[in-house]
XYZ file of C-alpha atoms in Angstrom:
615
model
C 78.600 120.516 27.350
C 75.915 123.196 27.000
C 72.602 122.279 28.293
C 69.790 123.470 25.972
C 65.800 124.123 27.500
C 62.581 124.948 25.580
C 59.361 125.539 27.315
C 56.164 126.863 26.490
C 53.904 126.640 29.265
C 54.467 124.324 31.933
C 56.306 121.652 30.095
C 59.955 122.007 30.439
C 62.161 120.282 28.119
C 66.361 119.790 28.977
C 68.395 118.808 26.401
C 72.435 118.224 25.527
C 74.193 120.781 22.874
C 73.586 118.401 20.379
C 69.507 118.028 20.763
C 69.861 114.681 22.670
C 67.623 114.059 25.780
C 69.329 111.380 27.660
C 70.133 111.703 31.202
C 73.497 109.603 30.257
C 74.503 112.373 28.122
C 73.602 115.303 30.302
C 72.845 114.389 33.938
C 70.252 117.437 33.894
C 68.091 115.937 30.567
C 64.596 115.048 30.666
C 60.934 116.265 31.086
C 60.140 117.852 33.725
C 56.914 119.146 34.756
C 55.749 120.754 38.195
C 59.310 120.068 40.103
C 59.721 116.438 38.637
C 61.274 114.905 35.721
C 58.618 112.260 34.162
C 61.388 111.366 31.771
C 64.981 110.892 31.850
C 65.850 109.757 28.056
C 63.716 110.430 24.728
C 65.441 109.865 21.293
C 64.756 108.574 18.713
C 66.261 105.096 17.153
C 66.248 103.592 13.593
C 67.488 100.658 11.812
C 69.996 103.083 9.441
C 73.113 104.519 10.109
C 72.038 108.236 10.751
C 74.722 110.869 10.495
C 73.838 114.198 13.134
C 73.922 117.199 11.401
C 73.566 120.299 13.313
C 70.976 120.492 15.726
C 68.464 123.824 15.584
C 67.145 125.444 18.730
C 64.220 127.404 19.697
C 62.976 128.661 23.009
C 60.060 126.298 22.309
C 61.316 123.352 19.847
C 64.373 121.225 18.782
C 64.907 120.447 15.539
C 67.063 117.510 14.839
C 68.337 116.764 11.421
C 69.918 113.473 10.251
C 71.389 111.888 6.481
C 72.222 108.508 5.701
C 72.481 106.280 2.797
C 69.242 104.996 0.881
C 71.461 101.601 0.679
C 75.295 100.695 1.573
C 76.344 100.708 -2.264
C 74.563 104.350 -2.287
C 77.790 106.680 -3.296
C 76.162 109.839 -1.664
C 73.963 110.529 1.596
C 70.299 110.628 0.165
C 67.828 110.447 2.666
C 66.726 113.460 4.891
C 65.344 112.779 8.640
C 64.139 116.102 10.386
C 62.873 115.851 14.056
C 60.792 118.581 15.774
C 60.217 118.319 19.138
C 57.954 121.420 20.018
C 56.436 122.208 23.888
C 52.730 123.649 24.495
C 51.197 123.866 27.941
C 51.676 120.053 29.869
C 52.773 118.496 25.998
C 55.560 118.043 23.432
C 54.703 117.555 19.649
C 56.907 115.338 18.042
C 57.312 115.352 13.801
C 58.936 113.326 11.875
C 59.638 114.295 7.998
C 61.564 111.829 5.109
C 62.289 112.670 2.254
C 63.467 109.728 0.028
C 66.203 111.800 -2.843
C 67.326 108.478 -4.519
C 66.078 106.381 -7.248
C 65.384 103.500 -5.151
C 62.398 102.030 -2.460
C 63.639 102.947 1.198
C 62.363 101.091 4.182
C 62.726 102.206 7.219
C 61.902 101.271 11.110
C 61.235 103.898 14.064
C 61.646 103.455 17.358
C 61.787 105.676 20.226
C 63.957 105.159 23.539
C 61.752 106.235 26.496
C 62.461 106.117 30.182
C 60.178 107.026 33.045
C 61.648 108.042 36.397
C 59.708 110.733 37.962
C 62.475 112.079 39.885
C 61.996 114.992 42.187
C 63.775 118.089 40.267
C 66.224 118.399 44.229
C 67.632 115.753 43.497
C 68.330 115.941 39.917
C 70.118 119.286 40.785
C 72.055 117.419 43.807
C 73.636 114.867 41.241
C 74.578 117.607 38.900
C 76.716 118.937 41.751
C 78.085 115.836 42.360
C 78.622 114.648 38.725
C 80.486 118.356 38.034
C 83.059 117.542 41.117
C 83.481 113.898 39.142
C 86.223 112.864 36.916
C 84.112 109.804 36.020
C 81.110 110.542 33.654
C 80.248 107.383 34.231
C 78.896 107.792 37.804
C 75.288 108.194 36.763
C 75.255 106.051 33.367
C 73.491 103.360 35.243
C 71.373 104.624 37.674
C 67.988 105.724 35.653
C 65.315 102.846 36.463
C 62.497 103.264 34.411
C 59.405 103.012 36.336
C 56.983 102.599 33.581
C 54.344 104.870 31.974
C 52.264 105.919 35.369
C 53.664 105.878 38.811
C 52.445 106.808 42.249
C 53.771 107.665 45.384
C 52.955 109.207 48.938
C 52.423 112.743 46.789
C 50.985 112.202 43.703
C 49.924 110.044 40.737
C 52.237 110.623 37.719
C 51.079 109.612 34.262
C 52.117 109.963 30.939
C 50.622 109.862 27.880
C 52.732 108.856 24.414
C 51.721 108.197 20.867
C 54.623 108.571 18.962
C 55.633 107.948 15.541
C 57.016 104.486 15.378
C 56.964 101.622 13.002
C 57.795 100.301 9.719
C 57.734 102.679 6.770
C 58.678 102.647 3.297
C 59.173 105.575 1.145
C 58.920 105.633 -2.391
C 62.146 107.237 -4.645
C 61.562 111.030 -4.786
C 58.709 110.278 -2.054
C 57.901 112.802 1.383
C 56.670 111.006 4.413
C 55.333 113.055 7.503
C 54.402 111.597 10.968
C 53.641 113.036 13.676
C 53.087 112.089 17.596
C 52.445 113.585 20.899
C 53.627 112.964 24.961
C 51.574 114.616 27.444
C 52.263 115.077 30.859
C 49.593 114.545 33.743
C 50.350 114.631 37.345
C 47.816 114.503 40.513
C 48.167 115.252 44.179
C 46.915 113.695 46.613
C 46.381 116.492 49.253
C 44.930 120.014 48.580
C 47.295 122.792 47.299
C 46.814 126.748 46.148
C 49.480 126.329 43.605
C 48.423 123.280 41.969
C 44.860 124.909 41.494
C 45.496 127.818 40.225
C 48.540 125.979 37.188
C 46.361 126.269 33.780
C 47.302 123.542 30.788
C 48.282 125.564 28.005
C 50.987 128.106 26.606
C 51.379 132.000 27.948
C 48.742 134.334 27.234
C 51.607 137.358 27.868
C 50.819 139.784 24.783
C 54.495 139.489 23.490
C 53.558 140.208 19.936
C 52.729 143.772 21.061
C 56.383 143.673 20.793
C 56.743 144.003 17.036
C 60.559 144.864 17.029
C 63.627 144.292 14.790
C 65.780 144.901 17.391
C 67.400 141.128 17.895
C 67.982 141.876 21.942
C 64.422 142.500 22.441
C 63.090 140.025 20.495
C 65.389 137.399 22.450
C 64.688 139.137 25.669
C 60.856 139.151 24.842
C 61.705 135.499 23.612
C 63.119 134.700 27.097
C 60.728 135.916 29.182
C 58.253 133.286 27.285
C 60.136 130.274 28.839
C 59.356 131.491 32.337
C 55.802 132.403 32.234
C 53.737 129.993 34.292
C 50.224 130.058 32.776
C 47.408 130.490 36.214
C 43.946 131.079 36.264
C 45.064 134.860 36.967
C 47.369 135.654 34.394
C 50.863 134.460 33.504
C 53.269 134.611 36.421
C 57.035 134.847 35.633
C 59.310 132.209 37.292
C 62.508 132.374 38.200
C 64.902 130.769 36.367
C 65.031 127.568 34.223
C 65.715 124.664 34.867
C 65.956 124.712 38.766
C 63.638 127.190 39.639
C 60.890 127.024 36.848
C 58.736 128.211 40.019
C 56.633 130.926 41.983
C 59.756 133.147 43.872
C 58.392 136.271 45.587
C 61.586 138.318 45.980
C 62.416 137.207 42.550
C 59.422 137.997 40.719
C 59.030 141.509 42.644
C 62.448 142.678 41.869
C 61.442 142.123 38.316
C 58.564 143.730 38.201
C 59.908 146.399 39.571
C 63.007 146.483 37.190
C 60.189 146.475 34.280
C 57.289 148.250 35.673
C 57.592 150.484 33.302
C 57.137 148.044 30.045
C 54.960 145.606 31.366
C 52.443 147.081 34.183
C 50.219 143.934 33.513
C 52.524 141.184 35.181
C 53.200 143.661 38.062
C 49.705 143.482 38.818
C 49.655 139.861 38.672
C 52.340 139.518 40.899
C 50.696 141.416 43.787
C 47.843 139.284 42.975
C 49.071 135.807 43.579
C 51.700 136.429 45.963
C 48.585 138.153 48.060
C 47.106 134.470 47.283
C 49.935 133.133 49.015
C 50.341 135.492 51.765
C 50.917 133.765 55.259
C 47.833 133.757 57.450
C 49.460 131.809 60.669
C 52.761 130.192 62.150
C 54.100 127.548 60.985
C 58.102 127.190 62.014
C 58.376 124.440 59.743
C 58.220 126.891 56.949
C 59.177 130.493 58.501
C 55.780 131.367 58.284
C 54.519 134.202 60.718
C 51.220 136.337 59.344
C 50.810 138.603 57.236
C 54.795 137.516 55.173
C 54.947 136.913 51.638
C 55.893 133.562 50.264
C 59.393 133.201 49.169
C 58.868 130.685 46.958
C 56.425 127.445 46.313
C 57.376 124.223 45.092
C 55.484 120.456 43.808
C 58.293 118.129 44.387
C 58.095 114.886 46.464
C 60.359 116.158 48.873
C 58.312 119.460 49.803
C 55.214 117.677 49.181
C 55.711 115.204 51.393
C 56.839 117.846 54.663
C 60.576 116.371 54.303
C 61.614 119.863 53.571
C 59.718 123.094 53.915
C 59.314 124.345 50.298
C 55.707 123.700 49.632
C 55.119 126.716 50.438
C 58.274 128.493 51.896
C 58.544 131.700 53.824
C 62.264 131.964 54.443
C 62.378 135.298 52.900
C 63.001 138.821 55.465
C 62.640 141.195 51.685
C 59.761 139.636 49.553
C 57.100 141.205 52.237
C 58.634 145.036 52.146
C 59.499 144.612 47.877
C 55.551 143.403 47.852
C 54.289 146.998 49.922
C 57.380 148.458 47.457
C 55.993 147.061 45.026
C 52.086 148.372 45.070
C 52.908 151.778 45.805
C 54.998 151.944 42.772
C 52.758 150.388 40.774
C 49.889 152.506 42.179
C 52.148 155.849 41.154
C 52.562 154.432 37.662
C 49.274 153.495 36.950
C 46.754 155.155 38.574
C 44.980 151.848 39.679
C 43.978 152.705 42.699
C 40.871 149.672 42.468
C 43.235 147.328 42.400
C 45.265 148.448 45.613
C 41.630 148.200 47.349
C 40.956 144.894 46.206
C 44.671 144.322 47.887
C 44.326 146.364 50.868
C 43.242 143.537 53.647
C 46.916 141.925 52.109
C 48.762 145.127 52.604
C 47.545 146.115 56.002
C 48.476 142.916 56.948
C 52.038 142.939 55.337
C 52.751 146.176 57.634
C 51.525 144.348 60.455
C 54.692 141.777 59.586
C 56.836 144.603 59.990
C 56.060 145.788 63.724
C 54.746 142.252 64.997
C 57.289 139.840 63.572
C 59.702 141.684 61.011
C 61.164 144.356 63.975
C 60.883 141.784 67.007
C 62.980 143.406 69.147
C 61.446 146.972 68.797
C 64.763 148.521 68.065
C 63.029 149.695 64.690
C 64.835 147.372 62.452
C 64.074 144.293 60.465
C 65.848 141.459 60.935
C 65.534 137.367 60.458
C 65.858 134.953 63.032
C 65.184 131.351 61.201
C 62.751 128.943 62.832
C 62.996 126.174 60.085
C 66.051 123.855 60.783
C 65.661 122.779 57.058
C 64.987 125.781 55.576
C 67.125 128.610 54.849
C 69.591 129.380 57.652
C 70.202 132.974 55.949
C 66.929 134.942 54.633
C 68.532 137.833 52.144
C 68.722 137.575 49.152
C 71.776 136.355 49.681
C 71.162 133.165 51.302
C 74.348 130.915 51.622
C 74.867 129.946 55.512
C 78.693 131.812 54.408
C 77.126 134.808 53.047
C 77.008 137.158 56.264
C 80.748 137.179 57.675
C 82.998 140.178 59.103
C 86.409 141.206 57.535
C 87.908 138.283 59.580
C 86.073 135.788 57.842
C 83.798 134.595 60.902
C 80.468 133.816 60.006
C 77.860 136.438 62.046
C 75.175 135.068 64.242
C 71.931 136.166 63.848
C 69.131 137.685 64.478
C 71.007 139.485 61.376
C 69.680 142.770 60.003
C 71.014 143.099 56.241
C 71.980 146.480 55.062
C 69.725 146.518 52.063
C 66.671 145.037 54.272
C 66.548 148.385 56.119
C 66.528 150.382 52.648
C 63.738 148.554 51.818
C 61.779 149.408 54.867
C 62.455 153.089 54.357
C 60.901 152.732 50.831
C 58.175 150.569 52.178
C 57.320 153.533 54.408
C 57.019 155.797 51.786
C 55.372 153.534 49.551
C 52.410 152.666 52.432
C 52.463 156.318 52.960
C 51.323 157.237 49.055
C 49.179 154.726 49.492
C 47.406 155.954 52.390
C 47.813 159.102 51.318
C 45.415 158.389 47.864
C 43.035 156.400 49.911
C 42.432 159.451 52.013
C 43.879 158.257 55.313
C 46.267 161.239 56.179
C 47.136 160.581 59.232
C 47.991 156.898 58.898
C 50.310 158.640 55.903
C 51.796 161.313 57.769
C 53.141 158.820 60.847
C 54.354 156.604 58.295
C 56.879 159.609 56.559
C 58.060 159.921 60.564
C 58.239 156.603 60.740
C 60.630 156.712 57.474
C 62.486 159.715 58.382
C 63.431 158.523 62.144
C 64.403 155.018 60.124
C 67.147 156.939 57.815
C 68.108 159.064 60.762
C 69.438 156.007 62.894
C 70.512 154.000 60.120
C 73.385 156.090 58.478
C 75.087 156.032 62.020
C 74.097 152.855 63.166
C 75.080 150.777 59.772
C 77.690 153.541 58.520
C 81.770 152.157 58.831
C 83.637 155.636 59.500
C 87.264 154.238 58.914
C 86.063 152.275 55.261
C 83.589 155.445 54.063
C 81.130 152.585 53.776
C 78.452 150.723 55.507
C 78.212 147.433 56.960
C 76.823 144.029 55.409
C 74.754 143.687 58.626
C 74.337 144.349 62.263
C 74.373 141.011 64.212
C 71.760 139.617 67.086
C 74.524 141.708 68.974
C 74.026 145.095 67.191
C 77.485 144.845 66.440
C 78.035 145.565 63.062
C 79.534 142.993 60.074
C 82.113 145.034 58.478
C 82.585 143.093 55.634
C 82.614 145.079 52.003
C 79.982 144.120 50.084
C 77.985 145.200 47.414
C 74.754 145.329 49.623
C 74.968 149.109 50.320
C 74.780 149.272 46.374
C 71.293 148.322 46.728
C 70.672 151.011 49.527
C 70.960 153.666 46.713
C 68.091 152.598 44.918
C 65.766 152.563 48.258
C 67.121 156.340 48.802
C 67.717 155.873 52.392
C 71.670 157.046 52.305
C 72.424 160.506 53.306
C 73.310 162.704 50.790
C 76.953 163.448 52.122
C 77.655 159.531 52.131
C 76.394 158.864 48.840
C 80.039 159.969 46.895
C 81.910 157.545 49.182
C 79.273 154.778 48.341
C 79.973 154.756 44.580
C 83.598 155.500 44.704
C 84.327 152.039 46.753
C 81.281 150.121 44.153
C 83.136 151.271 41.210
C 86.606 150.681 43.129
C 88.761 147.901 41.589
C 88.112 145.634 45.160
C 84.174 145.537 44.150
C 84.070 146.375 40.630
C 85.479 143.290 37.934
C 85.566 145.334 35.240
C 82.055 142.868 34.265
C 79.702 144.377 36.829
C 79.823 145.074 40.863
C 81.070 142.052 42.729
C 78.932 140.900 45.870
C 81.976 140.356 47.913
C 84.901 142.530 48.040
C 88.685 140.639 46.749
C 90.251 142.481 50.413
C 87.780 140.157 52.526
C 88.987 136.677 53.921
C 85.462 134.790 52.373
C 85.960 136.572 48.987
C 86.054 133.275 46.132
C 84.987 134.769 42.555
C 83.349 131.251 42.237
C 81.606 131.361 45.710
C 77.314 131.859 45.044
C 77.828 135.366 46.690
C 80.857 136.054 48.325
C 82.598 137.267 45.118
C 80.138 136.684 41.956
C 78.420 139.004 40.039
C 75.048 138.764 39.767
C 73.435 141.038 36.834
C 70.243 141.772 39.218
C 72.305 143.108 41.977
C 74.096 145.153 39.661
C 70.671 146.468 37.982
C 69.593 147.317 41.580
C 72.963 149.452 41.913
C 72.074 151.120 38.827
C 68.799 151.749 39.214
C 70.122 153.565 42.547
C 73.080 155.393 40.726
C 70.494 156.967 38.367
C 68.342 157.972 41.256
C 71.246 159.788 42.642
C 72.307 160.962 39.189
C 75.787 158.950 39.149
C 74.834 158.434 35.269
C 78.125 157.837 33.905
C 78.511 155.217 36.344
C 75.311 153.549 35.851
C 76.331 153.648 31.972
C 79.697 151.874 33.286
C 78.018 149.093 35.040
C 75.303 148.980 32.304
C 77.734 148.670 29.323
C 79.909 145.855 31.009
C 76.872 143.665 31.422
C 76.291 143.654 27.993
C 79.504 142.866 26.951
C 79.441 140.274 29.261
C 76.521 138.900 27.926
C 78.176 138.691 24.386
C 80.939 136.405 25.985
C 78.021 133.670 26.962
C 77.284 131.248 24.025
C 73.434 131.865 24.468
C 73.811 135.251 24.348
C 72.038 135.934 27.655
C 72.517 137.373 31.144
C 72.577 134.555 33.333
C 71.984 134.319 36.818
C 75.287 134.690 37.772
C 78.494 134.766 36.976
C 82.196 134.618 38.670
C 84.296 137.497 39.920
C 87.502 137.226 37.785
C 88.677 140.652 37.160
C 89.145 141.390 33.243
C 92.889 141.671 33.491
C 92.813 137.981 35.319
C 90.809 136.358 32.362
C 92.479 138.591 29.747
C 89.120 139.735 28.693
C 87.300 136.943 28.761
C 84.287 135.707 31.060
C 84.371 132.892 33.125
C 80.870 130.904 34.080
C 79.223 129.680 37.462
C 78.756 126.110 36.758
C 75.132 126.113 37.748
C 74.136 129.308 36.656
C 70.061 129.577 35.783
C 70.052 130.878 32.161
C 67.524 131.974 31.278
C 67.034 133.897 34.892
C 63.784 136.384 35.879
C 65.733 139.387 37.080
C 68.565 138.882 35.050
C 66.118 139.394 32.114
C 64.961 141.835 33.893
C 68.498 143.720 34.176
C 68.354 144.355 30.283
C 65.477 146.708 30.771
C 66.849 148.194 33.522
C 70.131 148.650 31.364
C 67.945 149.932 28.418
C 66.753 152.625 31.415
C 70.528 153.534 32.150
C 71.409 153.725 28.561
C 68.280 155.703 27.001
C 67.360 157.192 30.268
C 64.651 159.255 28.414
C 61.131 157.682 28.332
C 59.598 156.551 25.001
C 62.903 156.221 23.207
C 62.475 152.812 22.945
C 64.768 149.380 23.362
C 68.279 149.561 22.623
């Protein structure tokens, strides 16, 4: 079954394909707000035999529609029950219209079914994995206690406030009867926390309606990118995904900015300007914090809350800190805003710090990760499954580990500190920076490059030795501009070969290596933001009519998803083994940031000429 999600603000709503939020329906269902579900089952109940019609669905509302008979002797259905269940900020509207179309008095009695849980949104997401390897949909049909309508535990207070409409009614033949109700959602820590604070109670302020469009992609794009906005007291911030990570991500939300600097310059800015909030100041091991790094993500839950896992505020990440310094020289080169790299500049001089003092610990001039957390993430890449760094053999590589596409990064980090520098009048700072870069491309296409495969390694290891798997990682490298111009040809050729390349987008793993599984998380998915990083790198190199490739079966992809959307992810199968049809990754965020994201970089690949508009 399909699970449906509204949201509009804060407030996320999870429902089944049929508009029914009960947890014993779909294990994922509820209310969830800040990392918790408040409530597990909300539907309404009547004294009449109501017979579903089709459910409508917004990105902000469900409408439910229902018949039934004004009486059992009645020979048609003559009563009409509509439903709308609308999000705002912390809240959900609820409103009930009846219409009475027979000749007769109609009573009627309203109730609503509502359980409390406030479960921490882990693990929700733990018993959908289980429930999905279950034959028995019964496992969880039991479990939900309700807890009542407030709640408190070691982390917070949890309240929530209900006036719905229920009663007794009686509608008049030919008669109209509208109620309406409300359920608001409150919850209160206990300790001090930066992301709490700054969390505003109300819908996006994003100026979406400057989007006046006919084009349906955009306006479901546009539509899309909604959901995720987390209103702040600086600006709408765009989460990741929905439902599991309807939270601050820095690699995430930088990618995305990046992918649509161009269209929305405003949420780049706010981007720099809360993950600078969040920038580590000390060590902490507990959460892979070191000074100077940028947050890889931040989280409310219990568990987090609490200190039984690190995610409060998580710094697990070796990439968000060099896309961050990416990110503000590009966005400095676009718009010309050079007061608001000032305002930044303690946050960025401190980044580069990362780099020498903690992100290149061993001096050899590369970044690598070496975890300190033993809950946290045990691999820091973007792709971060403990399996997702293994040589052609299959053996899983020991770190430190210095990712491929980490070191492109760094080269464009270089250049982007050095354009900074360079506009704030500090020439020589600029200057060592460009020798810095140059020395850093030098090494790297010998030290990363695989002479007998024409292609470069996932990694080197914490021996130097280098992780010869085939990956799609060196796709990213293009985009960075760090590969030698006599290595680039090879590059593409094995990206678009049939090993990498489904015939649906770049695989992250190729089908020769021993860990390649098309339903793995990234040892032989696709993910539509790695590919949009590959593009964005073919264009740069001017491989257009690949880039056009790629871009083209993405969107055909996306027409094979019932939501019409690019989801997070999706699995390897080749066309020919699916007969041209897509098959899904179970637990696929959809809607996802930089999937959204890949549309505009698509529209880029497609209509590579500025001002031509959205496809």
């Amino acid at each position: 079954m399909i699970m449906r999600i509204i949201k509009n603000g804060n407030l996320m709503v999870v429902s089944d394909d049929n508009g029914l939020i009960d947890a014993r329906s779909d294990i994922a269902a509820g209310l969830y707000l800040e990392d918790t579900r408040f409530i597990s089952s909300l539907y309404l109940e009547t004294d009449k035999r109501l017979r579903k019609l089709q459910p409508r669905f917004g990105n902000s509302f469900i409408i439910n529609r229902y018949i039934f008979r004004s009486s059992p002797l009645a020979s048609h259905y003559d009563v009409f029950l509509e439903e709308t269940m609308k999000v705002s900020g912390n809240g959900l509207d609820i409103r009930i219209e009846l219409t009475n179309y027979s000749n007769g008095t109609v009573n009627i009695e309203l109730n609503y079914f509502l359980k409390c849980e406030y479960e921490d949104i882990f693990l929700v997401r733990e018993k959908i994995g289980h429930y999905l390897e279950s034959s028995k949909k019964e496992v969880y049909q039991d479990e939900f206690e309700d807890k009542g309508l407030e709640y408190e535990d070691a982390a917070a207070h949890y309240r929530v406030h209900k006036k719905l409409p229920e009663g007794q009614y009686s509608l008049e033949p030919k008669d109209k009867l509208t109620l309406e109700g409300h359920i608001h959602l409150y919850k209160e820590l206990k300790g001090a926390n930066l992301f709490k604070d700054i969390l505003e109670d109300r819908p996006p302020k994003f100026p979406f309606e400057e989007f006046k469009t006919d084009n349906p992609l955009l306006k479901k794009t546009i539509s899309d990118l909604k959901m995720l906005m987390l209103p702040t007291k600086y600006g709408d911030f765009p989460a990741a995904g929905l439902p599991w990570f309807a939270t601050i991500f820095g690699r995430d939300s930088l990618i995305f900015a990046l992918q649509t600097l161009d269209f929305f310059p405003e949420t780049a800015k706010t981007v720099l300007e809360i993950l600078s909030l969040f920038q580590a100041s000390s060590e902490d091991n507990f959460k892979d914090a070191v000074p100077g790094k940028i947050i890889h993500e931040a989280r409310l839950n219990y568990l987090s809350l609490s200190n039984l896992i690190p995610f409060e505020r998580y710094y697990g990440t070796i990439d968000a800190t060099l896309l961050y310094l990416i990110l503000a020289g590009e966005y400095l080169k676009a718009t010309g805003d050079l007061g608001t790299i000032k305002n930044l500049l303690p946050k960025i001089e401190a980044a580069e710090k990362w780099i020498y003092n903690y992100g290149d610990a061993d001096n050899d001039g590369y970044v690598e990760y070496m975890p300190s957390s033993e809950k946290g993430l045990q691999t820091q890449g973007w792709k971060d499954s403990r399996d997702s760094v293994s040589f052609k053999t299959g053996e899983l590589a020991k770190p430190p580990i210095a990712f491929v596409e980490v070191q492109g990064y760094l080269y464009m980090a270089y250049h982007a500190l050095s354009y900074i520098y360079e506009q704030l009048g500090k020439k020589e700072r600029a200057k060592t920076l460009l020798e810095r870069a140059c020395e850093l491309k030098k090494r790297f296409n010998n030290d990363f490059w695989l002479e007998e495969e024409k292609f470069f390694a996932i990694a080197l290891d914490g021996d130097k030795k280098k992780v010869d798997s085939i990956s799609s990682n060196p796709g990213q490298c293009l985009f960075t501009g760090i590969i030698d111009d006599d290595k680039v040809d090879y590059v593409v050729k094995k990206l678009m070969s049939k090993e990498l390349f489904s015939g649906w987008g770049v695989r992250t793993l190729s089908t020769e290596m021993k860990r390649y599984n098309p339903f793995s998380y990234h040892n032989g998915s696709v993910w539509p933001h790695d590919n949009s990083v590959i593009i964005m790198g073919l264009m740069k190199y001017g491989y257009h009519e690949e880039a056009k490739k790629i871009s083209t079966a993405l969107l055909e992809a996306m027409s094979k998803f019932t939501d019409n959307r690019l989801p997070e992810l999706f699995s390897g199968l080749s066309k020919e083994e699916t007969k041209g049809d897509i098959v899904e990754y179970p637990t696929s965020c959809s809607p996802q940031l930089w999937a959204i994201g890949t549309l505009f970089t698509i529209n880029q690949a497609l209509r590579p000429t500025k001002g031509e508009g959205f496809l």
